[in-house]
Coordinates of C-alpha atoms and ligand atoms in Angstrom, one line a residue:
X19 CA 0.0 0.0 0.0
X20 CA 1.1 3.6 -1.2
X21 CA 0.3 5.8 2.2
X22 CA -1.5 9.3 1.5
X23 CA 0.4 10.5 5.2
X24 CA 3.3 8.4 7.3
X25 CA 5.1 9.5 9.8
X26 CA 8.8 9.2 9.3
X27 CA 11.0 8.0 12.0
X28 CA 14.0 6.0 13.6
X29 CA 16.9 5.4 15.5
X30 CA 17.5 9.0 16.3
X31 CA 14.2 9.3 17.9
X32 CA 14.2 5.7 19.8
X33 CA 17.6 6.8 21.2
X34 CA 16.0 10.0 22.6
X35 CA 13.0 7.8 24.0
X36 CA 15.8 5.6 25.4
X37 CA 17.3 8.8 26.7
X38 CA 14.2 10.3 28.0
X39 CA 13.5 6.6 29.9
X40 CA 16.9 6.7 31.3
X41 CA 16.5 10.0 33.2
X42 CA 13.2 8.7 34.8
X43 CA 11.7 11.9 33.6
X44 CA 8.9 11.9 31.1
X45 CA 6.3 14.6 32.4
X46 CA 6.4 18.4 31.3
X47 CA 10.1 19.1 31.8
X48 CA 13.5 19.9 30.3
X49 CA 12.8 18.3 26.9
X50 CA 9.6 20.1 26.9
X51 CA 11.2 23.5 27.2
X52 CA 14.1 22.4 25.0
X53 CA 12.0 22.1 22.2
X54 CA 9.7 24.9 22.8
X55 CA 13.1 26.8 22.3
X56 CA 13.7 25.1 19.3
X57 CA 10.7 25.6 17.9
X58 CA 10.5 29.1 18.8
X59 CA 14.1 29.7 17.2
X60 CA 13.1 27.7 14.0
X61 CA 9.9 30.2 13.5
X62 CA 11.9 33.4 14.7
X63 CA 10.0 34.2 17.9
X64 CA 11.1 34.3 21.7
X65 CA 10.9 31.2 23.1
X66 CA 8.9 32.5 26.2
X67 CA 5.7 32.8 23.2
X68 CA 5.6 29.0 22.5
X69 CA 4.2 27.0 24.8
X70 CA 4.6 22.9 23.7
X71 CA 0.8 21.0 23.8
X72 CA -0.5 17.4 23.4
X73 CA -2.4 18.4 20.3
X74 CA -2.7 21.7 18.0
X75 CA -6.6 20.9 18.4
X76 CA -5.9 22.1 22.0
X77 CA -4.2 25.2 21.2
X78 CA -6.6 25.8 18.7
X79 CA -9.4 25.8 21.9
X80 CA -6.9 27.3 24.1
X81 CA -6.4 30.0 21.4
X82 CA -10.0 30.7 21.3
X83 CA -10.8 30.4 24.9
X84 CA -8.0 33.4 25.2
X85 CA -9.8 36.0 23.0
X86 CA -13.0 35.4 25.8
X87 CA -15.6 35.6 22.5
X88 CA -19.2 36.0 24.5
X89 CA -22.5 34.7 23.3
X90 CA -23.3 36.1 19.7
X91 CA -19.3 36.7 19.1
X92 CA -18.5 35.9 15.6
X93 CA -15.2 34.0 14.9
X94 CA -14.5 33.8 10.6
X95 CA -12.9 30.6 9.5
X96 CA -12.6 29.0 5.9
X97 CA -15.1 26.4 5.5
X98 CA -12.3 24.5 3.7
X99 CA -10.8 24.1 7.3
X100 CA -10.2 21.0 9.7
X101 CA -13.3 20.0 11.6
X102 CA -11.2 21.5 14.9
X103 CA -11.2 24.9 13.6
X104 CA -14.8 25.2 14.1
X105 CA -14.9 22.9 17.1
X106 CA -12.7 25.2 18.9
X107 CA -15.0 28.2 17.9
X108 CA -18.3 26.6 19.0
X109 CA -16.6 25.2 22.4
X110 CA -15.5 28.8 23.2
X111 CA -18.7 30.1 23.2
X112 CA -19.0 32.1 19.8
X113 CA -20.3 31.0 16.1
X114 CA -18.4 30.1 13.6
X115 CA -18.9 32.2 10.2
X116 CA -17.7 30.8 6.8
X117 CA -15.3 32.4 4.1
X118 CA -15.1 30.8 0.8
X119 CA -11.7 30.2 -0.7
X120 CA -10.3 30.5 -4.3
X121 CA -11.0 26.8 -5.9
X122 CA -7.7 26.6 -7.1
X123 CA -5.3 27.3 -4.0
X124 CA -8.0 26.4 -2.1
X125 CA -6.5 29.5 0.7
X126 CA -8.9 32.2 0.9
X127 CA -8.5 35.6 -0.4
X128 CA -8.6 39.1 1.1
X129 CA -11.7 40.1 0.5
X130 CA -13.1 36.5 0.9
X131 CA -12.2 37.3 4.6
X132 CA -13.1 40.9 4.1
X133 CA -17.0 39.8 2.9
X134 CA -17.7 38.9 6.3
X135 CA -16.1 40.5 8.9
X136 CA -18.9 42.1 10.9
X137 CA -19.6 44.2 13.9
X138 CA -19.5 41.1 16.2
X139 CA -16.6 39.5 14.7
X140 CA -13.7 38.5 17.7
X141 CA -11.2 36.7 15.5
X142 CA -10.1 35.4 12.0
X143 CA -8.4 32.0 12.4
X144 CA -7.0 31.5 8.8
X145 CA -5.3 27.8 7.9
X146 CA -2.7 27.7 5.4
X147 CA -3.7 25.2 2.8
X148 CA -1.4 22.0 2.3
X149 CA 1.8 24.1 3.7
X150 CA 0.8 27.2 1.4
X151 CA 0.8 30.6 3.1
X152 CA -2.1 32.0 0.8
X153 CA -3.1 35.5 1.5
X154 CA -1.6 35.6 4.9
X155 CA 0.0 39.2 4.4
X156 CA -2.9 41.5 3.0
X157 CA -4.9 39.2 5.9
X158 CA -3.0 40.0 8.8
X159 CA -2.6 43.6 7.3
X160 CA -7.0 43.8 7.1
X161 CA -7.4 42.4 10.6
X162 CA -4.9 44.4 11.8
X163 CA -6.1 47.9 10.5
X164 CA -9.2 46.5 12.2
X165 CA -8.2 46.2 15.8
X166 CA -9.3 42.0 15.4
X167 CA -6.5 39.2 16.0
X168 CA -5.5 36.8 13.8
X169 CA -5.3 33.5 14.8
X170 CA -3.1 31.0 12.5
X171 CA -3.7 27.6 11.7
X172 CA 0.3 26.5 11.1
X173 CA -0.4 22.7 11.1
X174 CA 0.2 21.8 7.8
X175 CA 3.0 24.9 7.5
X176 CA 6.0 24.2 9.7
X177 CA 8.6 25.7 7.1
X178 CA 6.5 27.9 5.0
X179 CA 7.7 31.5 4.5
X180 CA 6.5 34.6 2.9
X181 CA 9.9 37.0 1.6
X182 CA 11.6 35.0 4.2
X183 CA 9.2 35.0 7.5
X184 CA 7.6 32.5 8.9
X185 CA 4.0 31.4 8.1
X186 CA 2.8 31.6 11.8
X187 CA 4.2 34.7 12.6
X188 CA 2.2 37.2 11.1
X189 CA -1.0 36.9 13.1
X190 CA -1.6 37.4 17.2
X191 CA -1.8 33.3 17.9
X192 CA -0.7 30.2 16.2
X193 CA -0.9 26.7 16.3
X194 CA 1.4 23.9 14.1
X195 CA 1.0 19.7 14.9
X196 CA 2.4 17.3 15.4
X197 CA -0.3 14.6 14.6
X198 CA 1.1 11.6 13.5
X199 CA 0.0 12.4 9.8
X200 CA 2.1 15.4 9.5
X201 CA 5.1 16.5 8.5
X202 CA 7.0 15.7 11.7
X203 CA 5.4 13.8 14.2
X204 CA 5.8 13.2 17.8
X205 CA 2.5 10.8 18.5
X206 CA 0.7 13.6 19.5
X207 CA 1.1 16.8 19.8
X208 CA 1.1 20.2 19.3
X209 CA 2.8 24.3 19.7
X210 CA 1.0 27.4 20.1
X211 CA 2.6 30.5 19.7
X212 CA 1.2 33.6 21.7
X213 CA 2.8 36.6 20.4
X214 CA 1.4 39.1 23.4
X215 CA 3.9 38.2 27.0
X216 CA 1.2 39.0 28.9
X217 CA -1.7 36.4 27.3
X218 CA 1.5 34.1 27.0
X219 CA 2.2 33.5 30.8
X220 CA -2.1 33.8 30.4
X221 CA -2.3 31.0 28.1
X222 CA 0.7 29.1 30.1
X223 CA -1.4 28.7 33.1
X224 CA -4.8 28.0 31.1
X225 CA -2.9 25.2 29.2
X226 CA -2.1 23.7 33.1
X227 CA -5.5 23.9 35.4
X228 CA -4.8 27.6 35.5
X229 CA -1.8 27.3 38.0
X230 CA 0.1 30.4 38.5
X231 CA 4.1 28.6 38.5
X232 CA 4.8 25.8 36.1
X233 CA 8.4 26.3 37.5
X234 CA 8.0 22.9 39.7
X235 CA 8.2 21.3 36.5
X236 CA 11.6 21.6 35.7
X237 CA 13.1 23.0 39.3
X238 CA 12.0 21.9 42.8
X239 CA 9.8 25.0 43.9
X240 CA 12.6 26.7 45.4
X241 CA 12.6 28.9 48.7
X242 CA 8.7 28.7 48.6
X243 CA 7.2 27.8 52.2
X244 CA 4.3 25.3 51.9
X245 CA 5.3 24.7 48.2
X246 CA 1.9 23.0 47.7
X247 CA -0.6 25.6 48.2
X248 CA -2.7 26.5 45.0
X249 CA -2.6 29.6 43.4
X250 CA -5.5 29.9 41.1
X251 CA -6.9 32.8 39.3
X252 CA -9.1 31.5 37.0
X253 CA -9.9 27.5 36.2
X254 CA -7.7 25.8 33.0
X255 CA -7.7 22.4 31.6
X256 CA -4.9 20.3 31.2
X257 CA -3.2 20.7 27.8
X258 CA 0.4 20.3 28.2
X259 CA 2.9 18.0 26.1
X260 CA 5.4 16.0 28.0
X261 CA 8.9 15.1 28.1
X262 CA 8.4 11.6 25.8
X263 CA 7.1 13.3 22.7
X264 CA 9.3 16.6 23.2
X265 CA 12.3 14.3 23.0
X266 CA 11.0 13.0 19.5
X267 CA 9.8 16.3 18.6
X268 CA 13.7 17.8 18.8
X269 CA 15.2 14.9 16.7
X270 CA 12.4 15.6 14.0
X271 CA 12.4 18.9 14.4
X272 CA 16.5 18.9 13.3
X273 CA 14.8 16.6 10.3
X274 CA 12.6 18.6 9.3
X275 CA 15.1 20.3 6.1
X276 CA 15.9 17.3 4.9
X277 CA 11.7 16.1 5.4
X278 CA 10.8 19.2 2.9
X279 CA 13.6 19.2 0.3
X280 CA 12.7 15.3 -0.2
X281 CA 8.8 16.4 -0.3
X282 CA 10.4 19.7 -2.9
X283 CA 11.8 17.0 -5.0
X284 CA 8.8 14.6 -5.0
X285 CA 6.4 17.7 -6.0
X286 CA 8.9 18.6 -8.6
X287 CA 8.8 14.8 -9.8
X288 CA 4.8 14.9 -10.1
X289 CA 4.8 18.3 -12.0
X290 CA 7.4 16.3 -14.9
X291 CA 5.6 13.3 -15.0
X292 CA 2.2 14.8 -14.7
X293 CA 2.0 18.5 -16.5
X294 CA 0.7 17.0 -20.1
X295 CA -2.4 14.7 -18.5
X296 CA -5.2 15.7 -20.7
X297 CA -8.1 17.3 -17.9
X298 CA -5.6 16.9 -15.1
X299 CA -4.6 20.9 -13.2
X300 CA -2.0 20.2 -11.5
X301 CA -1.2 23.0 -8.2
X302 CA -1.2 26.3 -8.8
X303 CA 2.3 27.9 -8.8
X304 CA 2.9 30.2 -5.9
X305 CA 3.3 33.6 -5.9
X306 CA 6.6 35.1 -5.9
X307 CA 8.6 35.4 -2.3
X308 CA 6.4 32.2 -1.2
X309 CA 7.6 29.1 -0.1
X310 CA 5.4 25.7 1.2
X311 CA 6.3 23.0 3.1
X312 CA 4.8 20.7 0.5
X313 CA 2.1 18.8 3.2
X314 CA -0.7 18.4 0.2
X315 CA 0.2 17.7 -3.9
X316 CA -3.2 18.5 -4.7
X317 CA -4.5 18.2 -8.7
X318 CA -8.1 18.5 -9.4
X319 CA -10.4 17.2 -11.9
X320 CA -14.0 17.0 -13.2
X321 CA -16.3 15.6 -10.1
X322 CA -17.2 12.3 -11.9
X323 CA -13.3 11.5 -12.9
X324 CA -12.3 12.1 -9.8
X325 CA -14.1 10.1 -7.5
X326 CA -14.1 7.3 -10.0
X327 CA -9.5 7.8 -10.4
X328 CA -9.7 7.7 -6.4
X329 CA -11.7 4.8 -6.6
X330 CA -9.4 2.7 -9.2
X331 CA -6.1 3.9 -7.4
X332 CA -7.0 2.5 -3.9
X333 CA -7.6 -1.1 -6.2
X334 CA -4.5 -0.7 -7.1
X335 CA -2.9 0.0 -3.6
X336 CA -2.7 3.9 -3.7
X337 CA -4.5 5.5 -0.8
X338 CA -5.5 9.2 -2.2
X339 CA -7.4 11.2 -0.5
X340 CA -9.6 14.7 -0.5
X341 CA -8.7 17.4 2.7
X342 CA -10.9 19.0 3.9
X343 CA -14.9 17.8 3.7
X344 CA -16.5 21.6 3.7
X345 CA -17.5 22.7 7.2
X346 CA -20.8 24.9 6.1
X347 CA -22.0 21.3 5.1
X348 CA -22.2 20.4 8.3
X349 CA -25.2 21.1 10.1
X350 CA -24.2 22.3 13.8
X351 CA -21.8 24.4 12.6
X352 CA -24.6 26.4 10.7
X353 CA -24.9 27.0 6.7
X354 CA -23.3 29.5 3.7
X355 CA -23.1 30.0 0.1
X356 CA -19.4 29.7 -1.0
X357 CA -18.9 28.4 -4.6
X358 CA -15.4 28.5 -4.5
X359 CA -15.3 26.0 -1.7
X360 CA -18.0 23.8 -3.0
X361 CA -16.2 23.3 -6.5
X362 CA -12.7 22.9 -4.7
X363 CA -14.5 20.0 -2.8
X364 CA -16.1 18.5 -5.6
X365 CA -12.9 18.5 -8.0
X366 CA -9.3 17.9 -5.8
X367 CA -7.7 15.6 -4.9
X368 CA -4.2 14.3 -2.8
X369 CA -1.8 12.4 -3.9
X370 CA 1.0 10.3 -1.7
X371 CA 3.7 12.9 -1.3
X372 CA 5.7 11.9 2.1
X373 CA 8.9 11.9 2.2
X374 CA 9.5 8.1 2.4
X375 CA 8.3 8.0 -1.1
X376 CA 10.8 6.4 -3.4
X377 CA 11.0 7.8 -7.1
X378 CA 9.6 4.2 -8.3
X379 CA 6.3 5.0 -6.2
X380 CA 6.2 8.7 -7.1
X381 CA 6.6 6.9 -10.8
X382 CA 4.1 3.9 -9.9
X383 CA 1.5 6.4 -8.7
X384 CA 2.3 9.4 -11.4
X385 CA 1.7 6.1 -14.1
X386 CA -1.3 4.7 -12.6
X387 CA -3.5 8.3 -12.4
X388 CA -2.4 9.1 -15.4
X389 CA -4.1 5.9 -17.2
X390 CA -7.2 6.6 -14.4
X391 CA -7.8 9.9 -16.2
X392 CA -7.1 9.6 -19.7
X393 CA -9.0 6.6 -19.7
X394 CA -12.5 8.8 -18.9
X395 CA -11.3 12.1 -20.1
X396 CA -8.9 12.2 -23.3
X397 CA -11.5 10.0 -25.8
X398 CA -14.7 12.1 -24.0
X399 CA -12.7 15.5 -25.6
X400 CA -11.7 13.5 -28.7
X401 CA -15.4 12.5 -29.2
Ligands
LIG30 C1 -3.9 18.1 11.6 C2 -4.6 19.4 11.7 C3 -5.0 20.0 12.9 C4 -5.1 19.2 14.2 O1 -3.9 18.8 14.7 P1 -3.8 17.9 16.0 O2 -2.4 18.0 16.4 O3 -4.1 16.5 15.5 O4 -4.8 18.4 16.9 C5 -5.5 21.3 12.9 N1 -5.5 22.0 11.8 C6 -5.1 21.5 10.6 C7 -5.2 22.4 9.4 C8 -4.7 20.2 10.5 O5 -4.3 19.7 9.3

């Protein structure tokens, strides 16, 4: 079987398990802060603004909970977004309201976010399609002229850049994953940058039952008398990575260039073997000073072809697959009329492009959806 996703690991991260095992330490701790640094240095960013999570999910809730949206609070989100992004808005108290997104990048535009910000809109949480940044910069400009924060959804964008900065830094908030479908992986798990110090040490405390010092973590509460009184301003879940999957998380996280120039080379690959495929639009190029991390390959076809090529690949051992099902389709989230969204839902689709692709698969599955389409579309033209 040809995986869609697969995590990519080995010795270096079973040593740092080992390592981790040896020093009987596998809660919140050193690691932990290690590779908040890390991360924090990789995206350009003080390492007191990341704070390292079991999942991006939660810092997408922790994100919301942050920006206190009250009943009737609007939150804007692209309904060609993970089912999380409006989880998180609903949970937090406030209603998710859809922007549609050009069909071919499948990243909204300005004014698709523009459309429908409103009176009672608290945030724009904006998701960077497939490792694309998209719009990011006139986005983060419009919400920022408008006093709102931007909240980024990183997850599928740990590298991506616009004229050199990092996708992630631009808005107020950000999350990235570390699921084990994405680019690096540590099980589980998740950052979230919060680029205000003061809602940082905010969202440090949420992100830990809402305990004042996390200090005891890493240090034995020094010089404190009665160490293990609670200090508690306001209630906070329990959010936090630990040691285990931090460890991972470093040894991937010094991967990570090699993960994306292997992923650059395999995207390259499908565009040679692919560009002349009668019907077949392969991914838009991206505009200049952009870079992605390469997460989706994404071509799109006409709605019959494609379900039908998706179909005959997975006979033939190649899992493809479609990311993401619309959320104004879903019923508790509430309804919209976005074209754009509907007909990039009805016509892409993902191919295999992880790194631990070899050049016969990128050839075996290049082949394979090549005779999938021509077979229904080149004699229908001819004909
Ligand atoms: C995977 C993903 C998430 C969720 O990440 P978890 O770490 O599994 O919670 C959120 N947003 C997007 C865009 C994703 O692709």
């Amino acid at each position: 079987m040809i995986n869609v996703f697969q995590p990519d690991l080995g010795q270096a991260e079973l040593a740092a398990i080992a390592e981790t095992f040896a020093s009987n330490w596998v809660g919140y701790g050193p690691r932990s802060a290690r590779f908040e640094a890390e991360f924090a240095a990789h995206v350009g960013v003080p390492a007191e603004s990341m704070i390292f999570l079991n999942s991006a999910t939660s810092g997408l809730f922790l994100a919301v909970d942050l920006l206190g949206p009250g009943p009737g609070d609007e939150v804007v989100v692209p309904s060609q977004g993970f089912v999380a992004n409006a989880n998180a808005v609903l949970a937090g108290g406030a209603r998710p309201v859809f922007c549609d997104v050009d069909p071919r990048t499948l990243n909204p535009t300005v004014s698709d976010v523009e459309r429908v910000l409103g009176p009672r809109t608290k945030a724009v949480m904006l998701l960077h399609y497939g490792g694309a940044p998209g719009d990011v910069v006139a986005i983060a400009d419009l919400c920022r002229r408008r006093g709102i924060p931007l909240i980024e959804d990183a997850a599928c964008a740990p590298v991506s850049t616009v004229d050199g900065r990092r996708v992630g830094s631009f808005g107020d908030l950000a999350v990235w994953s570390f699921d084990s479908r994405k680019i690096i992986t540590t099980g589980d798990g998740g950052m979230l940058y919060v680029r205000d110090p003061d809602l940082a040490r905010r969202a440090n405390r949420l992100a830990y039952h809402g305990l004042q010092d996390r200090s005891s973590f890493t240090t034995a509460a020094k010089g404190a008398r009665r160490w293990w009184d609670l200090h508690l301003d306001e209630p906070g879940r329990r959010l936090i990575g630990n040691d285990m999957t931090a460890a991972i998380g470093s040894v991937q996280l010094a991967r990570l260039p090699g993960f994306v120039r292997r992923r650059r080379q395999i995207a390259q690959a499908y565009d040679d073997l692919l560009h002349d495929v009668g019907g077949l639009r392969l991914p838009a190029p991206l505009p200049a000073g952009h870079t992605t991390s390469h997460y989706f390959y994404a071509v799109q076809m006409p709605e019959p072809v494609r379900d039908a090529v998706a179909e005959e690949l997975l006979g033939q051992h190649i899992y493809t697959t479609f990311r993401y099902a619309p959320l104004h389709r879903v019923p508790i989230f509430g309804g919209a009329d976005l074209p754009g969204t509907d007909e990039a839902a009805r016509t892409t689709l993902l191919l295999p492009a992880h790194q631990s692709l070899s050049d016969a698969e990128v050839r075996r599955v290049a082949e394979a959806l090549r005779t999938a389409v021509e077979r229904r579309l080149v004699p229908a033209r001819a004909g």
